[in-house]
Amino acid sequence: MTIAVPAEPFRTTLDAVPADERPSTDEHRYGPESTATHPLATGPIVTPPHSVEGFVREFLRELNYGQGVALARATVNDQYLALARTVAHYLAARWLETSRVQRETKAKTVGYLSAEYLLGRQLGNALLATDLRDIVEDGLAACGISLATLRAQEVEPGLGNGGLGRLAACFIDSLATLNIPCIGYGIRYEYGIFRQTFVDGRQVEQPDAWLALGSPWEYPHPENSVRVDFGGHTETYTDEDGETRTRWVPSWNVLGIPYNYMVPGYHNGRVNTLRLWSAQATKAFDLDIFNSGDYAEAVRAQTFAENISKVLYPEDSTPQGRELRLQQQYFFVACSLRDFIDRELPQDFDLHHLPERIIFQLNDTHPVIAVPELMRILVDERDMPWAEAWQVTQQCFAYTCHTLLPEALEVWPTELLGRLLPRHLEIICRINDDFLADVRAAYPGDEMRVRRMSIVADYPERAVRMAYLATVAGSKVNGVAELHSQLLRDKVLPDFSDYWPEKFTNVTNGVTPRRFIRLANWNFSQLINETIGVGWVTDLDRLAELEPYAEEADFRARFRAVKSANKERLRQLLLARDGIDLPADHLLDAMVKRLHEYKRQSLKLLHIVSTYEQILSGAVDPAHVTPRTFIFGAKAAPGYRMAKEIIHLINAVGATINTDPRTQGRLYVAFPPNYNVTLAEKLIPAADLSEQISLAGKEASGTGNMKFALNGALTIGTDDGANVEIRELVGDDNFFLFGMTEPEVVELQSHGYVPSQVYESNPLLKSAIDLIASGHFTEGNRESVAPVLDDLLYNDRFLTLADFQSYIDAQARVDAAYADRDAWSRKAILNVARSGFFSSDRSMRDYIDRIWHTKPLK
């Protein structure tokens, strides 16, 4: 079709500047790094009106001159890249203005240090934040292009493993929306988390080549690279003032290249920055060696350096993998600290005042090596006295613990630390010596307490306990749900909470309503808008205004219509994506989360097998079984053998049930591979039942539970993590509680738990396990199921069998409730109306009030 040249351009920053003063295209595409005195960098940035015609003009210009193709010859990827850059140019105006105001006001910034950012696709979020969706959709339609098609073309960055990375993404979204200055720091993994596939029902990891077709949302700045040192030794010397000092003499180094991403606030003009680091060799290519014919050796240094940012969480069952993980952690925090001190602060800045300008939030233990790195910079490079440097450091860090599992609290052997980061080990040991001297003074004669609290452990090997280092160095330590924070104080770090009770606090996690309601559940959010107005998107407590409508039959009917449409949308997606054809009009029972034994996907599986076995044995008439689709989404860590065995068993059970005519129309098991944010945005709004069934006292918080509740799914769960707060808010009548409490778990374990006795004493459980053991689901192969069953019967660390009957009873209550769809709809609406507390905006306000003490900057 013919596109007329519009009279009114879709304006970007450049349109506000005379043509002869405009910077080059490359300058325009850089992020907000320049400190030049050009009007574009220092003057007020104008955001002129925009229109459909103006958008078309800018889109075609980007397609022609950015991609170098005409519309008639453009591929879908050409069109997507041109669209993404057009929208990014619009955001860049706000980005530059945000940076200018932040520098001029010298505002205190949150430096969010996280090894993971599970961002999801960027285009939809950018259109939502800028309110450009309608303009873009109409403009593309005028060009004969579908916005939905281009959105589907985007490959999401796989820069996270699960809840930790998605939480980080929610938090930086909320900080931008709340006008809080923030720089997110992390790693630009070339392949990120693996792409999961199934071969004969078993997980197979494939590289996640998310960069293969281009990444239009990132702005590289190789000129701002940071050198990061490793290895070598330390030496003492006498400085010009006669002081004895220590310096690090490293043996090798790499470069960190920053890639900037825009983090837009919702409809407020603020755009914060996410800065991800990519590793490169300081000398990438040796021409002499290449010319000698040894081509592999000529690029060996580059290959070695790039390994640092190659993949998220390299498999660490080998010494090489473990060392690479530590390299990753130090690499990104060293780059980040150096970046903030050298580039975000004036050259003459007095680092004694650093806490007035930055608070670094340690998102779990991965970035804790930043503590000795800041001390090294202050003491070794800036000649600050040790006591003064330590005072500054303690005000610059706060620590969030995300686990209750001892194995998840990182511990680094001193041998590895000393070999890779010798100066940092010395600094840690001095911090520990000073700290233990204070402990001895507070608890004279209590050497057992001193040993328990030592940052450096002596058994089973001499190693540094990173959670202890973070606790000693941090201004605050927080858990991520009320129960988790209590257990953190009482069981994980009890000596520290006794020593520093004021240091410990709670901030319950939250999720961003922009992505997980407004964007993911568009039709439902439109229904909410029509009912209570639009302000809820940034004030989620306003969802409480929906509660009276739960009593209105018309609203319940409209709610069910939205849920039904969401199920059909998911069915169409999975059919096209994986060839999975979900049955219509089933209760959609979802369990989507990282595969770990404590999350107890095996308990969900036993429920499925038990229901199936009851049909096979004739104990239950299939006509009396609630039609259910069980849907799983889970990745297992590459080296986690038991988790992989559970995945295989789930797929084997599903393959059998889905082809058995006796259960057709009643039971269906779906396990789409490669669960990610993009799939979550379709699956969560479609779900009826949310499975949150971890053993009480093991889940820190969970955020999937919040997303499901906010999208109208009812929860079946234990009193664990944030489930406790969800149940208290939505009401016991609207939550299916089961299982032991945390004190009951402790009591059972203390008396000696024998899972095989539970198996023998429960006929329903025994029948289910026996059916699996018979090889019914594995073509007679009993050996393939033995690892999972043997672990359940003779170990069962997470008390799956002990909670089985309570879980089955709760599922019976689910069936009874779902039989009355109208009453179920009422419960679901009340879940939405009473879950506004679980906004990441509220979480951020809690961090601001309790930990960071930063102020909004409009």
Coordinates of N, CA, C and O in Angstrom, one line a residue, residues 14 52 137 566-567 765:
L14 N 15.9 14.7 18.7 CA 16.6 15.4 17.7 C 15.8 16.5 17.1 O 16.3 17.5 16.6
V52 N -0.2 9.4 14.8 CA -0.1 8.2 14.0 C 0.7 8.5 12.8 O 1.7 7.7 12.4
E137 N 0.0 0.8 17.1 CA -0.9 -0.3 16.5 C -1.6 0.3 15.3 O -1.6 -0.3 14.2
N566 N -8.8 -16.0 28.2 CA -7.4 -16.2 28.5 C -7.0 -17.7 28.3 O -5.8 -18.0 27.8
K567 N -7.9 -18.6 28.7 CA -7.6 -20.0 28.4 C -7.5 -20.3 27.0 O -6.6 -21.1 26.5
L765 N -1.7 -43.5 48.9 CA -0.4 -43.2 48.6 C 0.4 -44.5 48.1 O 1.1 -44.4 47.1

